[in-house]
Each structure stands twice: as C-alpha cells, then as structure tokens.
Short mmCIF file of N, CA and C in Angstrom, two decimals:
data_model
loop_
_atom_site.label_atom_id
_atom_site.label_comp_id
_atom_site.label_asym_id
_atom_site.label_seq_id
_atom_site.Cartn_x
_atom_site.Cartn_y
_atom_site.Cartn_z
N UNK A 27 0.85 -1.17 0.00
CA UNK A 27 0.00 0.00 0.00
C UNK A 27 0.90 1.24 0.00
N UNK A 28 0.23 2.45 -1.11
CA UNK A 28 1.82 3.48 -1.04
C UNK A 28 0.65 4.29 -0.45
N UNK A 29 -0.88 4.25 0.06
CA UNK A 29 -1.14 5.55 0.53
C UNK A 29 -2.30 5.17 1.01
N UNK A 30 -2.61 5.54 2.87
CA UNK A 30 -3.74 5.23 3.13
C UNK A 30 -4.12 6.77 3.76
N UNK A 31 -5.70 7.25 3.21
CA UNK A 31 -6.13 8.55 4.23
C UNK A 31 -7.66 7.97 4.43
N UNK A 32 -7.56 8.20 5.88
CA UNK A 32 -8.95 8.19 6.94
C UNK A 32 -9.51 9.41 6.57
N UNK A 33 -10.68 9.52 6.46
CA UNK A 33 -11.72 10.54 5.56
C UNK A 33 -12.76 10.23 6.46
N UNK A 34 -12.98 12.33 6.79
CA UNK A 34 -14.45 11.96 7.24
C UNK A 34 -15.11 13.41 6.66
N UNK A 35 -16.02 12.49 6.38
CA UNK A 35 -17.23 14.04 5.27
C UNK A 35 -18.13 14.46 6.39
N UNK A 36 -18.59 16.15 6.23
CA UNK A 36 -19.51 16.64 6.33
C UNK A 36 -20.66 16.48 5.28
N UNK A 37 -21.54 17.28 6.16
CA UNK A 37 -22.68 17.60 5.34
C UNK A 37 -21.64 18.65 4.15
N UNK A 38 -21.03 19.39 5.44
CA UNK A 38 -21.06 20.83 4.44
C UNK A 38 -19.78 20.55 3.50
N UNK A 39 -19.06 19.35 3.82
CA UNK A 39 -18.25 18.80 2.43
C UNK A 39 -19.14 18.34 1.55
N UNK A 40 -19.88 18.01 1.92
CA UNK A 40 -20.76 17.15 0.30
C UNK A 40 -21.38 18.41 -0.21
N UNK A 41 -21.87 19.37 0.27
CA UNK A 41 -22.70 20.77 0.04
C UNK A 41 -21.45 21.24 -0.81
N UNK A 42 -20.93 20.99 -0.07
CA UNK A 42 -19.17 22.17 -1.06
C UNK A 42 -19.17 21.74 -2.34
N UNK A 43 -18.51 19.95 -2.31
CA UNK A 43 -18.60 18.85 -3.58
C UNK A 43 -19.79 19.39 -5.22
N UNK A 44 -20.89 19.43 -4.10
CA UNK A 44 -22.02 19.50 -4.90
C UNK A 44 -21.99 20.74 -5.75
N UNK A 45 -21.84 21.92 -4.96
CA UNK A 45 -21.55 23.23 -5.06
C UNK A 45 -20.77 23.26 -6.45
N UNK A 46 -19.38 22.94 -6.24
CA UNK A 46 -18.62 23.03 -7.15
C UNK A 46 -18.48 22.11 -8.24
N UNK A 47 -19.23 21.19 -8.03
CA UNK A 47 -19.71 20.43 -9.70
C UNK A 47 -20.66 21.08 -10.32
N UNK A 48 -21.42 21.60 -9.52
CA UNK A 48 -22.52 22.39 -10.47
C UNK A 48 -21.96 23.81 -10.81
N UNK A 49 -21.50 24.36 -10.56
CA UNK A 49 -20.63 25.88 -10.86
C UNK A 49 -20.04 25.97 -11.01
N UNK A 50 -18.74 25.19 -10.74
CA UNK A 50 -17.36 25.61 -11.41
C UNK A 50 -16.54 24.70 -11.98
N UNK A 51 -17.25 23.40 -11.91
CA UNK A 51 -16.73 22.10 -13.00
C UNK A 51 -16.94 22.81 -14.32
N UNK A 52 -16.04 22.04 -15.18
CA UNK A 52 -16.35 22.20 -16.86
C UNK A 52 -17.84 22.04 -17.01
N UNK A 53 -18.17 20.66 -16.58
CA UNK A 53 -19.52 20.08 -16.87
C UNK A 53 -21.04 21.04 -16.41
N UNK A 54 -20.83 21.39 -15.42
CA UNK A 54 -21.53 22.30 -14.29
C UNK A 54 -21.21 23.82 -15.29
N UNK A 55 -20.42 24.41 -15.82
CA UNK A 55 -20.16 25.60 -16.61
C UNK A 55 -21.47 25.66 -18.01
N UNK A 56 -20.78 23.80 -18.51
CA UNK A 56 -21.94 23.64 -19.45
C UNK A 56 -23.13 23.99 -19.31
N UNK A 57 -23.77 23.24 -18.07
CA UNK A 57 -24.94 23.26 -17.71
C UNK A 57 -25.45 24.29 -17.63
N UNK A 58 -25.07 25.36 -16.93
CA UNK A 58 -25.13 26.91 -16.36
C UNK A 58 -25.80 27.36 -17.45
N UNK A 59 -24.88 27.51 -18.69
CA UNK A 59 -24.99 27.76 -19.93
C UNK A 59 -26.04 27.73 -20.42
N UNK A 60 -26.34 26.28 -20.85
CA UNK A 60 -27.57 25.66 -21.58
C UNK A 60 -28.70 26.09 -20.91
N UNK A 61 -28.92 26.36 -19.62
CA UNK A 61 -29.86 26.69 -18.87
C UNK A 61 -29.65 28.47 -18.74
N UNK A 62 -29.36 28.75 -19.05
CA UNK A 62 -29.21 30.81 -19.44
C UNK A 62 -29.69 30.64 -20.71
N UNK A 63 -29.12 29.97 -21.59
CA UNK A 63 -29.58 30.15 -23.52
C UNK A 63 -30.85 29.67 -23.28
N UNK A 64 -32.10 28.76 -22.26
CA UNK A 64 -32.94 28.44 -22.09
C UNK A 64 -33.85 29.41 -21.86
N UNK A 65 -33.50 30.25 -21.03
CA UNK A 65 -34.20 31.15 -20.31
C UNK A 65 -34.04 32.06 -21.35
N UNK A 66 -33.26 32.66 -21.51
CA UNK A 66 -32.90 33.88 -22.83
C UNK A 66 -33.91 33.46 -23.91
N UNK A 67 -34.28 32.15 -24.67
CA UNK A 67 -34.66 32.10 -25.93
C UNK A 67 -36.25 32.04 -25.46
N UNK A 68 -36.35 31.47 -24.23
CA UNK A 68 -37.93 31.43 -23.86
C UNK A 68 -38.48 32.87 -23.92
N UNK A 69 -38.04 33.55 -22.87
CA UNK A 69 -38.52 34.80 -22.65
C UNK A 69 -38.31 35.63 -24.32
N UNK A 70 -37.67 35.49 -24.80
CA UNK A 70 -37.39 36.10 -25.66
C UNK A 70 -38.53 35.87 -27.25
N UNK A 71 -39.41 34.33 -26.82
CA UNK A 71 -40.32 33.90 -27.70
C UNK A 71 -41.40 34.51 -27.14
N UNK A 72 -41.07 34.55 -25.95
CA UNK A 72 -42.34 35.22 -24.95
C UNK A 72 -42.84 36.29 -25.87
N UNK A 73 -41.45 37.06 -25.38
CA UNK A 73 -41.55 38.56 -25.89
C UNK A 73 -42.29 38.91 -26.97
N UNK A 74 -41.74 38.14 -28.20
CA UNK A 74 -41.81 38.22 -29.36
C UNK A 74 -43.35 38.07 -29.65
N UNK A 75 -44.06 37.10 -29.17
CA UNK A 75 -45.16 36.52 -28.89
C UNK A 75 -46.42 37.58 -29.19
N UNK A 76 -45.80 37.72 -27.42
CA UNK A 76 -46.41 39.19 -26.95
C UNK A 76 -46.71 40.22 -28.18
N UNK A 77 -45.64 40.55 -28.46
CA UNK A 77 -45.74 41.92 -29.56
C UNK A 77 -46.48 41.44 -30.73
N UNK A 78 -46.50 40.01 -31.24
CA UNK A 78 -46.95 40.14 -32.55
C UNK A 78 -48.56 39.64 -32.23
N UNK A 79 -48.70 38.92 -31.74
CA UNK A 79 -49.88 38.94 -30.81
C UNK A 79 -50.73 40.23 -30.88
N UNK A 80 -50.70 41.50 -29.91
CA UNK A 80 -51.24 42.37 -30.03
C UNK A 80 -50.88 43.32 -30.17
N UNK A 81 -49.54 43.50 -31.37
CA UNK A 81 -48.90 44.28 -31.81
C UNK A 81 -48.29 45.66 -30.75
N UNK A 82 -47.57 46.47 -31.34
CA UNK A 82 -47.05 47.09 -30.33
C UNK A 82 -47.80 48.19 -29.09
N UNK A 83 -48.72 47.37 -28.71
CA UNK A 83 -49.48 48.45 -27.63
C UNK A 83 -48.55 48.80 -26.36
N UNK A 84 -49.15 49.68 -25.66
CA UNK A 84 -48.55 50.11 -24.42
C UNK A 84 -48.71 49.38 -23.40
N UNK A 85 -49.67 48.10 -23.90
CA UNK A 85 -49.61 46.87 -22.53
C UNK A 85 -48.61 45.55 -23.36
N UNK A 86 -48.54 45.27 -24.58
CA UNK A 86 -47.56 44.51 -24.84
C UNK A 86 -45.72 44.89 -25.01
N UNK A 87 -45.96 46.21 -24.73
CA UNK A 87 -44.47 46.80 -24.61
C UNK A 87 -44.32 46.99 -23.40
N UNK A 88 -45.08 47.02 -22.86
CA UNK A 88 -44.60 47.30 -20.88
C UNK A 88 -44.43 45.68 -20.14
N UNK A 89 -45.54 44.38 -21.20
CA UNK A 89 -45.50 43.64 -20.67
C UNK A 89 -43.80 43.11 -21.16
N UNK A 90 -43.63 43.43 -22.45
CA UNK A 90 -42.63 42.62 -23.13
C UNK A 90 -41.19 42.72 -22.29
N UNK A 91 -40.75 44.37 -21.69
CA UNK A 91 -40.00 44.63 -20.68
C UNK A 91 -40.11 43.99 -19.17
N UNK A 92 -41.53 43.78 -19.26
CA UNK A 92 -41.59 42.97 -17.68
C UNK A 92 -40.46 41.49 -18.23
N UNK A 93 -40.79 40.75 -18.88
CA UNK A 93 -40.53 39.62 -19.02
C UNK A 93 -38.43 39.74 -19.23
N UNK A 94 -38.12 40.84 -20.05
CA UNK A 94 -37.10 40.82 -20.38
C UNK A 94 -36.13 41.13 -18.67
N UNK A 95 -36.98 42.62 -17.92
CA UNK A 95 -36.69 42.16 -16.80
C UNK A 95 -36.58 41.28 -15.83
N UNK A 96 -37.49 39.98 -15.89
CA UNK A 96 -37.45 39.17 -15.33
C UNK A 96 -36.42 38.08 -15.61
N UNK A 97 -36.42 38.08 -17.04
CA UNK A 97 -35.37 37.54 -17.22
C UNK A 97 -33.88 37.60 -16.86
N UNK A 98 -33.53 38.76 -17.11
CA UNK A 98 -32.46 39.41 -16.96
C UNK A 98 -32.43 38.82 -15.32
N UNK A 99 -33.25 39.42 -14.13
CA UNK A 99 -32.70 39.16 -12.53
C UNK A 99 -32.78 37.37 -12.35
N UNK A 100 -33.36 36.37 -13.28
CA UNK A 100 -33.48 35.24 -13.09
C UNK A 100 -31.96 35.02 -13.72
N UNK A 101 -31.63 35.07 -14.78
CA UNK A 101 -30.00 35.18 -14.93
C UNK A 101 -29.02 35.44 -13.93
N UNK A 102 -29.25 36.49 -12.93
CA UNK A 102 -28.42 37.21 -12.37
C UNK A 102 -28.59 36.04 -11.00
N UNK A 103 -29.50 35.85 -10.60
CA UNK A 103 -29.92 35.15 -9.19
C UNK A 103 -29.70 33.24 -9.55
N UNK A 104 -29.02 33.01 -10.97
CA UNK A 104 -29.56 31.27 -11.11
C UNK A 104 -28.46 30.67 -10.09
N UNK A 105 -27.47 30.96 -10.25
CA UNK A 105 -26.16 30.21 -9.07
C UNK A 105 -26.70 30.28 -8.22
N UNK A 106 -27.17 31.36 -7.16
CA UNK A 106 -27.93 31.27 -6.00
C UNK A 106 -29.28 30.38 -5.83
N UNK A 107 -30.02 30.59 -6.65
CA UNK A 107 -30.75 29.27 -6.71
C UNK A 107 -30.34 27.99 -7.01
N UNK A 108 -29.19 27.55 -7.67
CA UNK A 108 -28.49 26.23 -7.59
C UNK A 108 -28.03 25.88 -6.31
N UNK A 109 -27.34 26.88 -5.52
CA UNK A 109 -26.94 26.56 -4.40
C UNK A 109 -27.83 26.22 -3.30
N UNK A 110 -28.94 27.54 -3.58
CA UNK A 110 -30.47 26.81 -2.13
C UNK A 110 -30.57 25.31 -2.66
N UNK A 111 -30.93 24.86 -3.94
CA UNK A 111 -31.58 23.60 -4.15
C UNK A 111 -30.49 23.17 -3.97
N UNK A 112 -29.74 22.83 -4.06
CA UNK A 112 -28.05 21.58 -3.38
C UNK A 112 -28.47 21.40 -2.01
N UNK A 113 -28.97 22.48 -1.03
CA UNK A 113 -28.47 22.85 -0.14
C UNK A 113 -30.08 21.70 0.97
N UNK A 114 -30.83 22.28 0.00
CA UNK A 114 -32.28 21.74 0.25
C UNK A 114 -32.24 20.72 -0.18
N UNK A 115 -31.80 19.78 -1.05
CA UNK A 115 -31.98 18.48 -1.22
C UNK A 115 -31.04 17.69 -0.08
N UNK A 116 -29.88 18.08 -0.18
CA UNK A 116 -29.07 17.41 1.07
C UNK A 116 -29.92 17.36 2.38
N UNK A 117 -30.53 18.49 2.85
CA UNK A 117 -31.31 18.60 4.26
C UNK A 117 -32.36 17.68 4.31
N UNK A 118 -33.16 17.41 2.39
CA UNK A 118 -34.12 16.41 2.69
C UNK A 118 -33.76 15.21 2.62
N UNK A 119 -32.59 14.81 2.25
CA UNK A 119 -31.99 13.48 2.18
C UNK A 119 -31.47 12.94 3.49
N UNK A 120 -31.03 14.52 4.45
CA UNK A 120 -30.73 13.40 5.77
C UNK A 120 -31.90 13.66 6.50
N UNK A 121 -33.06 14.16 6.41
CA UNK A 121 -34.25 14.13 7.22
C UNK A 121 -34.69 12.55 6.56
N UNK A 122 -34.61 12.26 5.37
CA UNK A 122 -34.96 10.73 5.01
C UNK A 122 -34.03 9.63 5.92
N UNK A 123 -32.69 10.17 6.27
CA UNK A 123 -31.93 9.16 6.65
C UNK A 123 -31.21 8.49 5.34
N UNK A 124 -31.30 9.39 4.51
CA UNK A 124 -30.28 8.53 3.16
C UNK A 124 -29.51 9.57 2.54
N UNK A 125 -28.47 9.88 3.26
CA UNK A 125 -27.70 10.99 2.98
C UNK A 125 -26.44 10.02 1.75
N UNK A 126 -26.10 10.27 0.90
CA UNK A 126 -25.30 9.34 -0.01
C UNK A 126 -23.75 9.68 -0.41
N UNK A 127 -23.34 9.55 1.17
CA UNK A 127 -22.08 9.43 1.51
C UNK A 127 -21.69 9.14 2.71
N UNK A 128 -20.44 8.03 2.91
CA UNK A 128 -20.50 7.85 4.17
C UNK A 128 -19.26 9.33 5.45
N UNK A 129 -19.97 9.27 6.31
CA UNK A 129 -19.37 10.07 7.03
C UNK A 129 -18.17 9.50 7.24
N UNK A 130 -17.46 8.49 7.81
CA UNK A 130 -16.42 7.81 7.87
C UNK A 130 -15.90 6.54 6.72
N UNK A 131 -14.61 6.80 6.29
CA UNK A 131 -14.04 6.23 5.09
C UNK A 131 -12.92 6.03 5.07
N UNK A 132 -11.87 5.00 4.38
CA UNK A 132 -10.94 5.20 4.16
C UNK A 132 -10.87 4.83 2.93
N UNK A 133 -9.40 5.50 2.34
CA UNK A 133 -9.35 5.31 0.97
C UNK A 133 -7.51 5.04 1.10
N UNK A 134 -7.51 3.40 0.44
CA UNK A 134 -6.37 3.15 0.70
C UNK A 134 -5.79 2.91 -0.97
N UNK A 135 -4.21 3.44 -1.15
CA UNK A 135 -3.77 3.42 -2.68
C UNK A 135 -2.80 2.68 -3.11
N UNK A 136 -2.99 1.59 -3.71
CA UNK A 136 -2.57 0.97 -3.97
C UNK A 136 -1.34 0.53 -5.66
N UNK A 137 -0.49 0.09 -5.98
CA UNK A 137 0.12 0.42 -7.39
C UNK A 137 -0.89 0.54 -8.05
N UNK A 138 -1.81 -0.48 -8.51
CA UNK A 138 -2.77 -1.30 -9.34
C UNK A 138 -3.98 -0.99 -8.98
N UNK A 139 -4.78 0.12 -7.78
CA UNK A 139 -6.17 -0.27 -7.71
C UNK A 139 -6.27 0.72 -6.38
N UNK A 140 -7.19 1.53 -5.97
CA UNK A 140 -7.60 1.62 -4.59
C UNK A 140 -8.63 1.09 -4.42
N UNK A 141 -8.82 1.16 -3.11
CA UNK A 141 -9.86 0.67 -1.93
C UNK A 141 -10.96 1.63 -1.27
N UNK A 142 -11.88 1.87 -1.11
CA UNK A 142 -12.51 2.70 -0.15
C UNK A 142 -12.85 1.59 0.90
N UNK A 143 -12.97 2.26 2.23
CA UNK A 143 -13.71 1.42 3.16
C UNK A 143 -14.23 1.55 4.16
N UNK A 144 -15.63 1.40 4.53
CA UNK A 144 -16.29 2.32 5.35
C UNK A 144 -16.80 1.23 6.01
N UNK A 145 -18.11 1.64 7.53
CA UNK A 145 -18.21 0.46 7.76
C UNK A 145 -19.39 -0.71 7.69
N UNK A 146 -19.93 0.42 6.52
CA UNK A 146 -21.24 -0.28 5.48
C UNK A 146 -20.37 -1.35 4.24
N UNK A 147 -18.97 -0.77 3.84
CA UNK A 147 -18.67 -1.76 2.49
C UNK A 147 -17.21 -1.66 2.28
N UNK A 148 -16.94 -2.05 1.34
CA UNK A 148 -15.50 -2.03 0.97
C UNK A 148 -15.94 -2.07 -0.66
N UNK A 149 -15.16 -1.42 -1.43
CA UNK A 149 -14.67 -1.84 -2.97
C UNK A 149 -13.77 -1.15 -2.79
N UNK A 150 -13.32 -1.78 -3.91
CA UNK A 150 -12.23 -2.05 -4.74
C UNK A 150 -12.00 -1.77 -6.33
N UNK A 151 -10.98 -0.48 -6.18
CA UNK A 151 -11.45 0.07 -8.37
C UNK A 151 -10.10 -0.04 -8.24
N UNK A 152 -9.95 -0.51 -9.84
CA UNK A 152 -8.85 -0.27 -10.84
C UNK A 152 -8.68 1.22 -10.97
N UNK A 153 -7.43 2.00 -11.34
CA UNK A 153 -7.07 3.38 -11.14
C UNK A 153 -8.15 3.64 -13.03
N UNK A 154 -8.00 2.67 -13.60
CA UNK A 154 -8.66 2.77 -15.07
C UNK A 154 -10.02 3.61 -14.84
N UNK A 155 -10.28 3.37 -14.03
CA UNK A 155 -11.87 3.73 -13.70
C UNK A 155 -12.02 5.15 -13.77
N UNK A 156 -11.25 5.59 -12.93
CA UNK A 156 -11.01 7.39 -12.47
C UNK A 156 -11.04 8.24 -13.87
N UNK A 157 -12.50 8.92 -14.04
CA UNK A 157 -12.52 9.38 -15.23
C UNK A 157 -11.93 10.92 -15.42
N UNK A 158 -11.52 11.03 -14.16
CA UNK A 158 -10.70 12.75 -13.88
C UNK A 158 -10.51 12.79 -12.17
N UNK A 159 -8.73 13.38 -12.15
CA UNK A 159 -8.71 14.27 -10.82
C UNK A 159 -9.30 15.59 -10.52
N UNK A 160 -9.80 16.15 -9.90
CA UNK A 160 -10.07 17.47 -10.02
C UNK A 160 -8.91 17.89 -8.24
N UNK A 161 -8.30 19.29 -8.69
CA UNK A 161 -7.71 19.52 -7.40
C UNK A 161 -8.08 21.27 -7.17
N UNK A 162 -8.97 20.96 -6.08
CA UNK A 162 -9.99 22.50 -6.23
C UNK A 162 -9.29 23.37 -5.31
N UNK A 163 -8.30 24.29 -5.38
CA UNK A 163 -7.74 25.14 -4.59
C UNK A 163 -7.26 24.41 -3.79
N UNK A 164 -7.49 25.21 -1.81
CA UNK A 164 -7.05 24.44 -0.74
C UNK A 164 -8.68 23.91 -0.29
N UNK A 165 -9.69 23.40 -0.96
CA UNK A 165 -10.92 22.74 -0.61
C UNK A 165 -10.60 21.32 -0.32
N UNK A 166 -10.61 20.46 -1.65
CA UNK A 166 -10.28 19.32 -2.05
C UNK A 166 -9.87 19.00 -2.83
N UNK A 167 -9.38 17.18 -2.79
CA UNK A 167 -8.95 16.78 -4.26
C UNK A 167 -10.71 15.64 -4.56
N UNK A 168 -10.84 15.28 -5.71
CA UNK A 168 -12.04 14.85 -5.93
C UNK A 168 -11.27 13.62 -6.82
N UNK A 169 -11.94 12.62 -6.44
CA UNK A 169 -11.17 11.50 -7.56
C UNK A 169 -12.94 10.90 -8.63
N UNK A 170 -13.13 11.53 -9.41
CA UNK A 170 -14.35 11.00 -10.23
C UNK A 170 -13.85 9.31 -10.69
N UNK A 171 -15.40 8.86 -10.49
CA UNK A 171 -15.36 7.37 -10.95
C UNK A 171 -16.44 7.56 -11.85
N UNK A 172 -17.41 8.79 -11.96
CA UNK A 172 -18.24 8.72 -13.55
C UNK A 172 -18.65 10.55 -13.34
N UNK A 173 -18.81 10.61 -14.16
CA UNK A 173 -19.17 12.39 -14.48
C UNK A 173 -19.95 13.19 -13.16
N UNK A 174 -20.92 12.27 -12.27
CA UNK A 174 -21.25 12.91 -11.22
C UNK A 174 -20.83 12.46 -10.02
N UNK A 175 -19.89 11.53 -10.10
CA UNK A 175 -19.41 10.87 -8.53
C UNK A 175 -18.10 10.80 -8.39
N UNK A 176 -17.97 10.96 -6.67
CA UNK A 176 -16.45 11.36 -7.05
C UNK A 176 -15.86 10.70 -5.06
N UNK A 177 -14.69 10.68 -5.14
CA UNK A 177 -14.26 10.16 -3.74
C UNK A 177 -13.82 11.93 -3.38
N UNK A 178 -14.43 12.30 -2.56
CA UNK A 178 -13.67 13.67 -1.74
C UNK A 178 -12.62 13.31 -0.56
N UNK A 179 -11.77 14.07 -0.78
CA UNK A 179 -10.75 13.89 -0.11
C UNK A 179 -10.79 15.26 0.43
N UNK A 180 -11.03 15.93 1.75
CA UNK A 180 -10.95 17.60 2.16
C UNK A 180 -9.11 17.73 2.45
N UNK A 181 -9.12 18.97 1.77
CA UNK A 181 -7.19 18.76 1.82
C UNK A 181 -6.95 19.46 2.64
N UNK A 182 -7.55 20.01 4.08
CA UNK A 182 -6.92 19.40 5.42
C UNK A 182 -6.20 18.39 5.87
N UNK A 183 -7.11 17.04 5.77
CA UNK A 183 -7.17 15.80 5.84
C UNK A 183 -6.48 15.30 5.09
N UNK A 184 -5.49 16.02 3.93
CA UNK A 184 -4.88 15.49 3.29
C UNK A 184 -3.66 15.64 3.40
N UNK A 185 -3.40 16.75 3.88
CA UNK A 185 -2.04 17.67 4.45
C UNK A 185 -1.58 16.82 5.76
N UNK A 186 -2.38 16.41 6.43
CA UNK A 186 -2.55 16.03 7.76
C UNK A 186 -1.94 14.44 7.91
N UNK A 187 -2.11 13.69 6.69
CA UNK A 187 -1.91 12.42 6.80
C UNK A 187 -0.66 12.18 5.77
N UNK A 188 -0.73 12.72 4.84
CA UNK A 188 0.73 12.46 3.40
C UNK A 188 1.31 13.69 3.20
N UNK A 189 2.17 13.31 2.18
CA UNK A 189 2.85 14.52 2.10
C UNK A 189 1.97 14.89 0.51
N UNK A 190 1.33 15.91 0.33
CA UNK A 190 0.32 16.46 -0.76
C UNK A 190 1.17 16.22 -2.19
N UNK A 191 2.39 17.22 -2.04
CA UNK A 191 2.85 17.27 -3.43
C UNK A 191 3.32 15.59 -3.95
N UNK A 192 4.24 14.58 -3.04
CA UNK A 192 4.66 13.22 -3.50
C UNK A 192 2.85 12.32 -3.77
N UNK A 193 1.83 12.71 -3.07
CA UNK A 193 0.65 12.13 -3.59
C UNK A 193 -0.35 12.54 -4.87
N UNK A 194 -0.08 13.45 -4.91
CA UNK A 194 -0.19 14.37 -6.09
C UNK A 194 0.47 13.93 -7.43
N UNK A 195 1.67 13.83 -7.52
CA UNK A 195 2.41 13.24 -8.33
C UNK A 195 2.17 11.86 -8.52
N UNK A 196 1.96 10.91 -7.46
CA UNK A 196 1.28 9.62 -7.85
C UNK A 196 -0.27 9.23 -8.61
N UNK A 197 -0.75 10.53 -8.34
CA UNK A 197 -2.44 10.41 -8.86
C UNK A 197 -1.90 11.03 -10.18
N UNK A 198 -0.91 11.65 -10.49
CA UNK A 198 -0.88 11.90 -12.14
C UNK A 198 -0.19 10.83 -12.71
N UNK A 199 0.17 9.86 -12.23
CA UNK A 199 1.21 8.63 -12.83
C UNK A 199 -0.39 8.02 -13.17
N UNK A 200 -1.27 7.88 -12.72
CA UNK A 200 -2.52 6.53 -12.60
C UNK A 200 -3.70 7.28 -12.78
N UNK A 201 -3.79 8.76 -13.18
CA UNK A 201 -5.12 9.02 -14.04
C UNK A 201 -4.49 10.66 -14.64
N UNK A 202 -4.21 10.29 -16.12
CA UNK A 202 -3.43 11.03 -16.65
C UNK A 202 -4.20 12.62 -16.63
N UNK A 203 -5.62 12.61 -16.77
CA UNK A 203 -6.41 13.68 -16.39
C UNK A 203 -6.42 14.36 -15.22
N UNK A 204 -5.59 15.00 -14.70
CA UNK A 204 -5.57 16.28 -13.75
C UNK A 204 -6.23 17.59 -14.26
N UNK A 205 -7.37 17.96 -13.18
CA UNK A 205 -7.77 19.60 -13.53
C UNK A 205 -7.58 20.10 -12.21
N UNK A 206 -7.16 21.62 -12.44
CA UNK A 206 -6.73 22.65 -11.21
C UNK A 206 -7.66 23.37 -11.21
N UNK A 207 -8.35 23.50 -10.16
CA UNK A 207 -8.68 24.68 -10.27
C UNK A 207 -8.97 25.95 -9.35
#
C-alpha cells in the first residue's frame, strides 16, 4: 500500500462537492450555460409573442420589458438558486436518513487499484476507472469514478496524513487527467 487517508465528510463537504460540480466544474459551466440560452430564448419567444400577438401596444411593450426584466434578474440570481436547491436536497436526504455518503471512510492506494472502506462496504477500483482528478484550490482533491461521482478527499485531511505534493504526483502517474482549479 503506497497511501492510506482516513476521511471523514460533512454535510457541508458534500454541500461544497455539490456546489462546485454544479458551478465551477467544466460540466456544471456547461450546464449553467444551456440553462441561461434556455431562459434567454424562452422569454425572448415570450416577448416576441407578446408583440406580434397584439402588436405594439402600451400593454404589450410594458408587458414585453416585464418579461425581459425578469429575465435578466433570473439570470443574475440562477447560481444562487443552484446553491439553495443543493443545499435543500441534502437537508431532505438526511431528514430521510439517506444521505449518499459515508461520514467515515478510508481510501487506501494501492500500485494497481484503490480501496474505499467504510463500515457499510468495501470496494475495490482499478485506477482505469477514475474518469478525472479534479484539485480544487485548498478545498479538495475529488477523484471521479463517472461524471457525477467522485471520492472527496478535504485537503486538510490530506495535508494532515501524506505529504500532498509526493501524492499528487502519484495520482498523475494513474489518471493522466488532472484539472486545477
């Protein structure tokens, strides 16, 4: 074994995790996106609607600005609403009792394969699996095993147990995809 770290998640690590896949991942950037050009082309059929509808009166031009305004502060406010709903689904997931991560973990590294192991399960992945590192400032490192799941590592906890830069360098030998960010 060249690397074992004892991991323990918060809520407000998985809130963070969540946070920053949806906003400041590549993927999460996409999304942002597609969902602004959504809103932009709706309102904007709205608009259009509106005016040809009942041509340019003083209630389809005042309405047509309502909408463009609305649009415009729904643009301005969508991250903040991504973040309440992250924030609100986590709260209803541990009021269910199925919060979907374990609070206590270890993740042990091996040449050929790590381990997670908590004290619901154990697996076992090939490094092949890891479809990207992500290394988010001084937050975390994130090891993805598919586009929305990922092993968090808080790099406190990481500082605390290895030495960062010699583990660092081993996660770029065994998943050639590193992102900084």
């Amino acid at each position: 074994m060249r690397y074992k770290l004892d991991i323990t998640l918060t809520e407000e690590d998985y809130i963070d995790f969540n946070n920053f896949h949806a906003l400041e991942s590549v993927s999460g950037k996409k999304q942002l996106k597609k969902a602004s050009l959504i809103v932009i082309i709706a309102f904007a059929a709205l608009m259009v609607l509106m005016l040809v509808m009942f041509g340019p009166t003083p209630f389809s031009i005042s309405y047509a600005v309502f909408l463009g305004v609305f649009a415009a502060v729904y643009l301005l406010i969508l991250k903040k609403v991504v973040k309440h709903n992250i924030k609100k689904n986590v709260s209803r997931m541990k009021k269910a009792g199925k919060l979907p991560f374990e609070s206590s973990a270890s993740l042990e590294f091996y040449e050929d394969h790590l381990v997670q192991s908590s004290p619901s399960m154990r697996m076992e992945q090939a490094y092949s699996v890891l479809e990207r590192v992500c290394v988010v400032q001084n937050r975390f490192v994130l090891l993805y095993v598919s586009s929305v799941s990922a092993h968090i590592i808080p790099m406190g906890q990481l500082f605390r147990q290895v030495n960062d830069k010699e583990f660092l360098e081993f996660l770029c030998q065994k998943c050639p995809k590193i992102e900084h960010y």
